[in-house]
Amino acid sequence: MTRAVAQDSLTSQPPQGCARLRQMLAVQGYRIAASGALPAHWFGPPPPLLEPAPVAKQLEIVSHCWGYHHLLACQLRSLAEHPPQRLQVTLTVFYAEEDAATAALLQRFACQDIANVRLRPWPLAPAQLFRRSIGRNLAARATQADWIWFTDCDVLFGAAALDTLAEAVAGQRAALVFPAIEYATPVLDAQALRALEAGTALPQWDPASCVHRHLTRATGPLQITRGEVARALGYCATLGAFQQPARRWCKAHEDRAFRWQLRTAGEALDIPQVFRVRHADKGRDAGRRRIGRTQLRRLRTRWQDWRRR
């Protein structure tokens, strides 16, 4: 039986040489196992049995930011402009002090007094930040909330989204829920994102003008987990390769493994105005060559939008 990784044993340095190769092989093995090739109970305990949930009183939102301060500014502003009325929200943001723009943004936002919203910046070493499941596991184990929403900093919360969530989870026995519809904005380039960050208010995107994505399962930024499940299982806590630092930002293969360990793809809930800001430039590419990547992302997005029509 695989054991959970002790958080006090985490290192801030990524593995080198043979250890890095073993890590890469382990990640690929977990990807194959999570596809259904192997039973989840070989890799960790099942989620606890749950009673019907009451109306949520506390929600923790967990976000990561590396090179995306302009998007994080929009997410923070969405909470400031649409604070919940019947729900206490803690926004936990994992970041690295080496990302000076993000650190400065969090410091500025921490000075704001927003009803029912508390910001909790959580610094990590860059190599730990680059493996998103490390931060998510730390937050899952420590959360005191009724529900914890694992998201990304390009997700925005419109009017009534969080209050509706608080009511919608009442009576749920599910360990994992997600919004039934995600509203994807037009693809924005770097200049448009800078203008968005510099504005005094977020644009009021009309859901009718966005791409409607009808979801059949929870996805990486739209995973809302019952608090007692998060505290019991963490986030891929027993899958050691997903708790090891990395040299650069990793693709989030662990999200599928997380749902596999929960034995569910999640239950869809009618939560209005959950937006995702689509962007061509990736923060993880900062300082690296990006020949044609932006153009390829735009073409791929246009093709996906056309197929959804």
JSON list of N, CA and C in Angstrom, two decimals, residues 143-202:
[
{"chain": "A", "resi": 143, "resn": "THR", "atom": "N", "xyz": [-7.32, 22.59, 5.30]},
{"chain": "A", "resi": 143, "resn": "THR", "atom": "CA", "xyz": [-8.53, 23.39, 5.19]},
{"chain": "A", "resi": 143, "resn": "THR", "atom": "C", "xyz": [-9.48, 23.17, 6.36]},
{"chain": "A", "resi": 144, "resn": "GLN", "atom": "N", "xyz": [-10.16, 24.24, 6.75]},
{"chain": "A", "resi": 144, "resn": "GLN", "atom": "CA", "xyz": [-11.21, 24.18, 7.75]},
{"chain": "A", "resi": 144, "resn": "GLN", "atom": "C", "xyz": [-12.59, 24.44, 7.13]},
{"chain": "A", "resi": 145, "resn": "ALA", "atom": "N", "xyz": [-12.62, 24.57, 5.81]},
{"chain": "A", "resi": 145, "resn": "ALA", "atom": "CA", "xyz": [-13.85, 24.96, 5.11]},
{"chain": "A", "resi": 145, "resn": "ALA", "atom": "C", "xyz": [-14.78, 23.77, 4.91]},
{"chain": "A", "resi": 146, "resn": "ASP", "atom": "N", "xyz": [-16.05, 24.07, 4.65]},
{"chain": "A", "resi": 146, "resn": "ASP", "atom": "CA", "xyz": [-17.03, 23.03, 4.32]},
{"chain": "A", "resi": 146, "resn": "ASP", "atom": "C", "xyz": [-16.73, 22.43, 2.95]},
{"chain": "A", "resi": 147, "resn": "TRP", "atom": "N", "xyz": [-16.31, 23.29, 2.01]},
{"chain": "A", "resi": 147, "resn": "TRP", "atom": "CA", "xyz": [-15.95, 22.86, 0.66]},
{"chain": "A", "resi": 147, "resn": "TRP", "atom": "C", "xyz": [-14.69, 23.60, 0.25]},
{"chain": "A", "resi": 148, "resn": "ILE", "atom": "N", "xyz": [-13.89, 22.99, -0.62]},
{"chain": "A", "resi": 148, "resn": "ILE", "atom": "CA", "xyz": [-12.67, 23.60, -1.11]},
{"chain": "A", "resi": 148, "resn": "ILE", "atom": "C", "xyz": [-12.67, 23.52, -2.64]},
{"chain": "A", "resi": 149, "resn": "TRP", "atom": "N", "xyz": [-12.50, 24.68, -3.27]},
{"chain": "A", "resi": 149, "resn": "TRP", "atom": "CA", "xyz": [-12.56, 24.79, -4.72]},
{"chain": "A", "resi": 149, "resn": "TRP", "atom": "C", "xyz": [-11.14, 24.91, -5.25]},
{"chain": "A", "resi": 150, "resn": "PHE", "atom": "N", "xyz": [-10.66, 23.87, -5.93]},
{"chain": "A", "resi": 150, "resn": "PHE", "atom": "CA", "xyz": [-9.35, 23.90, -6.57]},
{"chain": "A", "resi": 150, "resn": "PHE", "atom": "C", "xyz": [-9.52, 24.54, -7.94]},
{"chain": "A", "resi": 151, "resn": "THR", "atom": "N", "xyz": [-8.87, 25.68, -8.14]},
{"chain": "A", "resi": 151, "resn": "THR", "atom": "CA", "xyz": [-9.08, 26.43, -9.37]},
{"chain": "A", "resi": 151, "resn": "THR", "atom": "C", "xyz": [-7.76, 26.96, -9.89]},
{"chain": "A", "resi": 152, "resn": "ASP", "atom": "N", "xyz": [-7.82, 27.74, -10.97]},
{"chain": "A", "resi": 152, "resn": "ASP", "atom": "CA", "xyz": [-6.67, 28.44, -11.53]},
{"chain": "A", "resi": 152, "resn": "ASP", "atom": "C", "xyz": [-6.96, 29.94, -11.50]},
{"chain": "A", "resi": 153, "resn": "CYS", "atom": "N", "xyz": [-5.91, 30.75, -11.67]},
{"chain": "A", "resi": 153, "resn": "CYS", "atom": "CA", "xyz": [-6.10, 32.19, -11.52]},
{"chain": "A", "resi": 153, "resn": "CYS", "atom": "C", "xyz": [-6.76, 32.83, -12.73]},
{"chain": "A", "resi": 154, "resn": "ASP", "atom": "N", "xyz": [-7.08, 32.08, -13.78]},
{"chain": "A", "resi": 154, "resn": "ASP", "atom": "CA", "xyz": [-7.82, 32.64, -14.91]},
{"chain": "A", "resi": 154, "resn": "ASP", "atom": "C", "xyz": [-9.32, 32.39, -14.80]},
{"chain": "A", "resi": 155, "resn": "VAL", "atom": "N", "xyz": [-9.78, 31.88, -13.66]},
{"chain": "A", "resi": 155, "resn": "VAL", "atom": "CA", "xyz": [-11.21, 31.67, -13.42]},
{"chain": "A", "resi": 155, "resn": "VAL", "atom": "C", "xyz": [-11.75, 32.85, -12.61]},
{"chain": "A", "resi": 156, "resn": "LEU", "atom": "N", "xyz": [-12.86, 33.42, -13.08]},
{"chain": "A", "resi": 156, "resn": "LEU", "atom": "CA", "xyz": [-13.48, 34.57, -12.43]},
{"chain": "A", "resi": 156, "resn": "LEU", "atom": "C", "xyz": [-14.87, 34.19, -11.93]},
{"chain": "A", "resi": 157, "resn": "PHE", "atom": "N", "xyz": [-15.29, 34.84, -10.86]},
{"chain": "A", "resi": 157, "resn": "PHE", "atom": "CA", "xyz": [-16.56, 34.53, -10.22]},
{"chain": "A", "resi": 157, "resn": "PHE", "atom": "C", "xyz": [-17.51, 35.72, -10.39]},
{"chain": "A", "resi": 158, "resn": "GLY", "atom": "N", "xyz": [-18.57, 35.50, -11.16]},
{"chain": "A", "resi": 158, "resn": "GLY", "atom": "CA", "xyz": [-19.53, 36.56, -11.42]},
{"chain": "A", "resi": 158, "resn": "GLY", "atom": "C", "xyz": [-20.54, 36.71, -10.29]},
{"chain": "A", "resi": 159, "resn": "ALA", "atom": "N", "xyz": [-21.48, 37.59, -10.53]},
{"chain": "A", "resi": 159, "resn": "ALA", "atom": "CA", "xyz": [-22.50, 37.90, -9.53]},
{"chain": "A", "resi": 159, "resn": "ALA", "atom": "C", "xyz": [-23.27, 36.63, -9.14]},
{"chain": "A", "resi": 160, "resn": "ALA", "atom": "N", "xyz": [-23.41, 36.40, -7.86]},
{"chain": "A", "resi": 160, "resn": "ALA", "atom": "CA", "xyz": [-24.20, 35.32, -7.26]},
{"chain": "A", "resi": 160, "resn": "ALA", "atom": "C", "xyz": [-23.60, 33.93, -7.46]},
{"chain": "A", "resi": 161, "resn": "ALA", "atom": "N", "xyz": [-22.45, 33.81, -8.11]},
{"chain": "A", "resi": 161, "resn": "ALA", "atom": "CA", "xyz": [-21.89, 32.49, -8.35]},
{"chain": "A", "resi": 161, "resn": "ALA", "atom": "C", "xyz": [-21.62, 31.74, -7.05]},
{"chain": "A", "resi": 162, "resn": "LEU", "atom": "N", "xyz": [-20.97, 32.38, -6.10]},
{"chain": "A", "resi": 162, "resn": "LEU", "atom": "CA", "xyz": [-20.56, 31.69, -4.88]},
{"chain": "A", "resi": 162, "resn": "LEU", "atom": "C", "xyz": [-21.74, 31.49, -3.93]},
{"chain": "A", "resi": 163, "resn": "ASP", "atom": "N", "xyz": [-22.64, 32.45, -3.85]},
{"chain": "A", "resi": 163, "resn": "ASP", "atom": "CA", "xyz": [-23.83, 32.26, -3.00]},
{"chain": "A", "resi": 163, "resn": "ASP", "atom": "C", "xyz": [-24.71, 31.14, -3.55]},
{"chain": "A", "resi": 164, "resn": "THR", "atom": "N", "xyz": [-24.81, 31.04, -4.87]},
{"chain": "A", "resi": 164, "resn": "THR", "atom": "CA", "xyz": [-25.57, 29.95, -5.47]},
{"chain": "A", "resi": 164, "resn": "THR", "atom": "C", "xyz": [-24.93, 28.61, -5.15]},
{"chain": "A", "resi": 165, "resn": "LEU", "atom": "N", "xyz": [-23.61, 28.55, -5.20]},
{"chain": "A", "resi": 165, "resn": "LEU", "atom": "CA", "xyz": [-22.89, 27.32, -4.84]},
{"chain": "A", "resi": 165, "resn": "LEU", "atom": "C", "xyz": [-23.22, 26.91, -3.42]},
{"chain": "A", "resi": 166, "resn": "ALA", "atom": "N", "xyz": [-23.23, 27.86, -2.49]},
{"chain": "A", "resi": 166, "resn": "ALA", "atom": "CA", "xyz": [-23.50, 27.55, -1.08]},
{"chain": "A", "resi": 166, "resn": "ALA", "atom": "C", "xyz": [-24.84, 26.85, -0.92]},
{"chain": "A", "resi": 167, "resn": "GLU", "atom": "N", "xyz": [-25.84, 27.28, -1.69]},
{"chain": "A", "resi": 167, "resn": "GLU", "atom": "CA", "xyz": [-27.17, 26.67, -1.61]},
{"chain": "A", "resi": 167, "resn": "GLU", "atom": "C", "xyz": [-27.23, 25.36, -2.39]},
{"chain": "A", "resi": 168, "resn": "ALA", "atom": "N", "xyz": [-26.53, 25.31, -3.52]},
{"chain": "A", "resi": 168, "resn": "ALA", "atom": "CA", "xyz": [-26.64, 24.14, -4.41]},
{"chain": "A", "resi": 168, "resn": "ALA", "atom": "C", "xyz": [-26.05, 22.88, -3.80]},
{"chain": "A", "resi": 169, "resn": "VAL", "atom": "N", "xyz": [-25.08, 23.01, -2.90]},
{"chain": "A", "resi": 169, "resn": "VAL", "atom": "CA", "xyz": [-24.46, 21.81, -2.32]},
{"chain": "A", "resi": 169, "resn": "VAL", "atom": "C", "xyz": [-25.32, 21.19, -1.22]},
{"chain": "A", "resi": 170, "resn": "ALA", "atom": "N", "xyz": [-26.35, 21.90, -0.77]},
{"chain": "A", "resi": 170, "resn": "ALA", "atom": "CA", "xyz": [-27.20, 21.37, 0.31]},
{"chain": "A", "resi": 170, "resn": "ALA", "atom": "C", "xyz": [-27.85, 20.06, -0.14]},
{"chain": "A", "resi": 171, "resn": "GLY", "atom": "N", "xyz": [-27.71, 19.04, 0.68]},
{"chain": "A", "resi": 171, "resn": "GLY", "atom": "CA", "xyz": [-28.27, 17.73, 0.37]},
{"chain": "A", "resi": 171, "resn": "GLY", "atom": "C", "xyz": [-27.36, 16.83, -0.44]},
{"chain": "A", "resi": 172, "resn": "GLN", "atom": "N", "xyz": [-26.24, 17.33, -0.89]},
{"chain": "A", "resi": 172, "resn": "GLN", "atom": "CA", "xyz": [-25.32, 16.54, -1.71]},
{"chain": "A", "resi": 172, "resn": "GLN", "atom": "C", "xyz": [-24.58, 15.50, -0.86]},
{"chain": "A", "resi": 173, "resn": "ARG", "atom": "N", "xyz": [-24.47, 14.28, -1.40]},
{"chain": "A", "resi": 173, "resn": "ARG", "atom": "CA", "xyz": [-23.62, 13.25, -0.81]},
{"chain": "A", "resi": 173, "resn": "ARG", "atom": "C", "xyz": [-22.31, 13.09, -1.60]},
{"chain": "A", "resi": 174, "resn": "ALA", "atom": "N", "xyz": [-22.19, 13.83, -2.69]},
{"chain": "A", "resi": 174, "resn": "ALA", "atom": "CA", "xyz": [-21.03, 13.70, -3.57]},
{"chain": "A", "resi": 174, "resn": "ALA", "atom": "C", "xyz": [-19.78, 14.24, -2.90]},
{"chain": "A", "resi": 175, "resn": "ALA", "atom": "N", "xyz": [-18.65, 13.60, -3.20]},
{"chain": "A", "resi": 175, "resn": "ALA", "atom": "CA", "xyz": [-17.36, 14.09, -2.71]},
{"chain": "A", "resi": 175, "resn": "ALA", "atom": "C", "xyz": [-16.83, 15.22, -3.58]},
{"chain": "A", "resi": 176, "resn": "LEU", "atom": "N", "xyz": [-17.34, 15.33, -4.81]},
{"chain": "A", "resi": 176, "resn": "LEU", "atom": "CA", "xyz": [-16.81, 16.28, -5.78]},
{"chain": "A", "resi": 176, "resn": "LEU", "atom": "C", "xyz": [-17.96, 16.83, -6.62]},
{"chain": "A", "resi": 177, "resn": "VAL", "atom": "N", "xyz": [-18.01, 18.16, -6.77]},
{"chain": "A", "resi": 177, "resn": "VAL", "atom": "CA", "xyz": [-19.01, 18.79, -7.62]},
{"chain": "A", "resi": 177, "resn": "VAL", "atom": "C", "xyz": [-18.30, 19.79, -8.53]},
{"chain": "A", "resi": 178, "resn": "PHE", "atom": "N", "xyz": [-19.04, 20.29, -9.53]},
{"chain": "A", "resi": 178, "resn": "PHE", "atom": "CA", "xyz": [-18.46, 21.25, -10.47]},
{"chain": "A", "resi": 178, "resn": "PHE", "atom": "C", "xyz": [-19.57, 22.02, -11.15]},
{"chain": "A", "resi": 179, "resn": "PRO", "atom": "N", "xyz": [-19.27, 23.22, -11.69]},
{"chain": "A", "resi": 179, "resn": "PRO", "atom": "CA", "xyz": [-20.28, 23.98, -12.42]},
{"chain": "A", "resi": 179, "resn": "PRO", "atom": "C", "xyz": [-20.66, 23.27, -13.71]},
{"chain": "A", "resi": 180, "resn": "ALA", "atom": "N", "xyz": [-21.94, 23.23, -14.02]},
{"chain": "A", "resi": 180, "resn": "ALA", "atom": "CA", "xyz": [-22.39, 22.54, -15.23]},
{"chain": "A", "resi": 180, "resn": "ALA", "atom": "C", "xyz": [-21.96, 23.28, -16.49]},
{"chain": "A", "resi": 181, "resn": "ILE", "atom": "N", "xyz": [-21.82, 24.61, -16.41]},
{"chain": "A", "resi": 181, "resn": "ILE", "atom": "CA", "xyz": [-21.45, 25.42, -17.57]},
{"chain": "A", "resi": 181, "resn": "ILE", "atom": "C", "xyz": [-20.32, 26.34, -17.19]},
{"chain": "A", "resi": 182, "resn": "GLU", "atom": "N", "xyz": [-19.31, 26.39, -18.06]},
{"chain": "A", "resi": 182, "resn": "GLU", "atom": "CA", "xyz": [-18.22, 27.35, -17.94]},
{"chain": "A", "resi": 182, "resn": "GLU", "atom": "C", "xyz": [-18.34, 28.31, -19.12]},
{"chain": "A", "resi": 183, "resn": "TYR", "atom": "N", "xyz": [-18.23, 29.61, -18.84]},
{"chain": "A", "resi": 183, "resn": "TYR", "atom": "CA", "xyz": [-18.30, 30.63, -19.88]},
{"chain": "A", "resi": 183, "resn": "TYR", "atom": "C", "xyz": [-16.89, 31.08, -20.22]},
{"chain": "A", "resi": 184, "resn": "ALA", "atom": "N", "xyz": [-16.45, 30.76, -21.44]},
{"chain": "A", "resi": 184, "resn": "ALA", "atom": "CA", "xyz": [-15.10, 31.08, -21.87]},
{"chain": "A", "resi": 184, "resn": "ALA", "atom": "C", "xyz": [-15.11, 32.37, -22.68]},
{"chain": "A", "resi": 185, "resn": "THR", "atom": "N", "xyz": [-14.28, 33.33, -22.27]},
{"chain": "A", "resi": 185, "resn": "THR", "atom": "CA", "xyz": [-14.22, 34.62, -22.94]},
{"chain": "A", "resi": 185, "resn": "THR", "atom": "C", "xyz": [-13.49, 34.48, -24.28]},
{"chain": "A", "resi": 186, "resn": "PRO", "atom": "N", "xyz": [-13.53, 35.52, -25.11]},
{"chain": "A", "resi": 186, "resn": "PRO", "atom": "CA", "xyz": [-12.67, 35.52, -26.30]},
{"chain": "A", "resi": 186, "resn": "PRO", "atom": "C", "xyz": [-11.20, 35.38, -25.90]},
{"chain": "A", "resi": 187, "resn": "VAL", "atom": "N", "xyz": [-10.38, 34.90, -26.82]},
{"chain": "A", "resi": 187, "resn": "VAL", "atom": "CA", "xyz": [-8.96, 34.73, -26.54]},
{"chain": "A", "resi": 187, "resn": "VAL", "atom": "C", "xyz": [-8.30, 36.11, -26.52]},
{"chain": "A", "resi": 188, "resn": "LEU", "atom": "N", "xyz": [-7.62, 36.41, -25.42]},
{"chain": "A", "resi": 188, "resn": "LEU", "atom": "CA", "xyz": [-6.98, 37.71, -25.24]},
{"chain": "A", "resi": 188, "resn": "LEU", "atom": "C", "xyz": [-5.47, 37.58, -25.39]},
{"chain": "A", "resi": 189, "resn": "ASP", "atom": "N", "xyz": [-4.87, 38.54, -26.09]},
{"chain": "A", "resi": 189, "resn": "ASP", "atom": "CA", "xyz": [-3.41, 38.54, -26.20]},
{"chain": "A", "resi": 189, "resn": "ASP", "atom": "C", "xyz": [-2.81, 39.30, -25.02]},
{"chain": "A", "resi": 190, "resn": "ALA", "atom": "N", "xyz": [-1.47, 39.37, -24.98]},
{"chain": "A", "resi": 190, "resn": "ALA", "atom": "CA", "xyz": [-0.79, 39.97, -23.84]},
{"chain": "A", "resi": 190, "resn": "ALA", "atom": "C", "xyz": [-1.19, 41.44, -23.65]},
{"chain": "A", "resi": 191, "resn": "GLN", "atom": "N", "xyz": [-1.34, 42.17, -24.75]},
{"chain": "A", "resi": 191, "resn": "GLN", "atom": "CA", "xyz": [-1.71, 43.58, -24.64]},
{"chain": "A", "resi": 191, "resn": "GLN", "atom": "C", "xyz": [-3.10, 43.75, -24.05]},
{"chain": "A", "resi": 192, "resn": "ALA", "atom": "N", "xyz": [-4.04, 42.91, -24.49]},
{"chain": "A", "resi": 192, "resn": "ALA", "atom": "CA", "xyz": [-5.40, 42.98, -23.95]},
{"chain": "A", "resi": 192, "resn": "ALA", "atom": "C", "xyz": [-5.43, 42.62, -22.47]},
{"chain": "A", "resi": 193, "resn": "LEU", "atom": "N", "xyz": [-4.59, 41.67, -22.07]},
{"chain": "A", "resi": 193, "resn": "LEU", "atom": "CA", "xyz": [-4.55, 41.28, -20.66]},
{"chain": "A", "resi": 193, "resn": "LEU", "atom": "C", "xyz": [-3.97, 42.40, -19.80]},
{"chain": "A", "resi": 194, "resn": "ARG", "atom": "N", "xyz": [-2.96, 43.09, -20.31]},
{"chain": "A", "resi": 194, "resn": "ARG", "atom": "CA", "xyz": [-2.39, 44.21, -19.55]},
{"chain": "A", "resi": 194, "resn": "ARG", "atom": "C", "xyz": [-3.43, 45.32, -19.38]},
{"chain": "A", "resi": 195, "resn": "ALA", "atom": "N", "xyz": [-4.19, 45.57, -20.45]},
{"chain": "A", "resi": 195, "resn": "ALA", "atom": "CA", "xyz": [-5.24, 46.59, -20.36]},
{"chain": "A", "resi": 195, "resn": "ALA", "atom": "C", "xyz": [-6.32, 46.17, -19.37]},
{"chain": "A", "resi": 196, "resn": "LEU", "atom": "N", "xyz": [-6.61, 44.87, -19.34]},
{"chain": "A", "resi": 196, "resn": "LEU", "atom": "CA", "xyz": [-7.61, 44.35, -18.42]},
{"chain": "A", "resi": 196, "resn": "LEU", "atom": "C", "xyz": [-7.16, 44.53, -16.97]},
{"chain": "A", "resi": 197, "resn": "GLU", "atom": "N", "xyz": [-5.88, 44.26, -16.72]},
{"chain": "A", "resi": 197, "resn": "GLU", "atom": "CA", "xyz": [-5.34, 44.42, -15.37]},
{"chain": "A", "resi": 197, "resn": "GLU", "atom": "C", "xyz": [-5.34, 45.89, -14.94]},
{"chain": "A", "resi": 198, "resn": "ALA", "atom": "N", "xyz": [-5.04, 46.78, -15.87]},
{"chain": "A", "resi": 198, "resn": "ALA", "atom": "CA", "xyz": [-4.92, 48.19, -15.54]},
{"chain": "A", "resi": 198, "resn": "ALA", "atom": "C", "xyz": [-6.26, 48.89, -15.37]},
{"chain": "A", "resi": 199, "resn": "GLY", "atom": "N", "xyz": [-7.34, 48.28, -15.84]},
{"chain": "A", "resi": 199, "resn": "GLY", "atom": "CA", "xyz": [-8.66, 48.91, -15.76]},
{"chain": "A", "resi": 199, "resn": "GLY", "atom": "C", "xyz": [-9.13, 49.05, -14.32]},
{"chain": "A", "resi": 200, "resn": "THR", "atom": "N", "xyz": [-10.05, 49.97, -14.15]},
{"chain": "A", "resi": 200, "resn": "THR", "atom": "CA", "xyz": [-10.60, 50.21, -12.80]},
{"chain": "A", "resi": 200, "resn": "THR", "atom": "C", "xyz": [-11.69, 49.22, -12.44]},
{"chain": "A", "resi": 201, "resn": "ALA", "atom": "N", "xyz": [-12.24, 48.54, -13.44]},
{"chain": "A", "resi": 201, "resn": "ALA", "atom": "CA", "xyz": [-13.30, 47.56, -13.19]},
{"chain": "A", "resi": 201, "resn": "ALA", "atom": "C", "xyz": [-13.23, 46.48, -14.26]},
{"chain": "A", "resi": 202, "resn": "LEU", "atom": "N", "xyz": [-13.67, 45.30, -13.91]},
{"chain": "A", "resi": 202, "resn": "LEU", "atom": "CA", "xyz": [-13.71, 44.22, -14.88]},
{"chain": "A", "resi": 202, "resn": "LEU", "atom": "C", "xyz": [-14.79, 44.49, -15.92]}
]
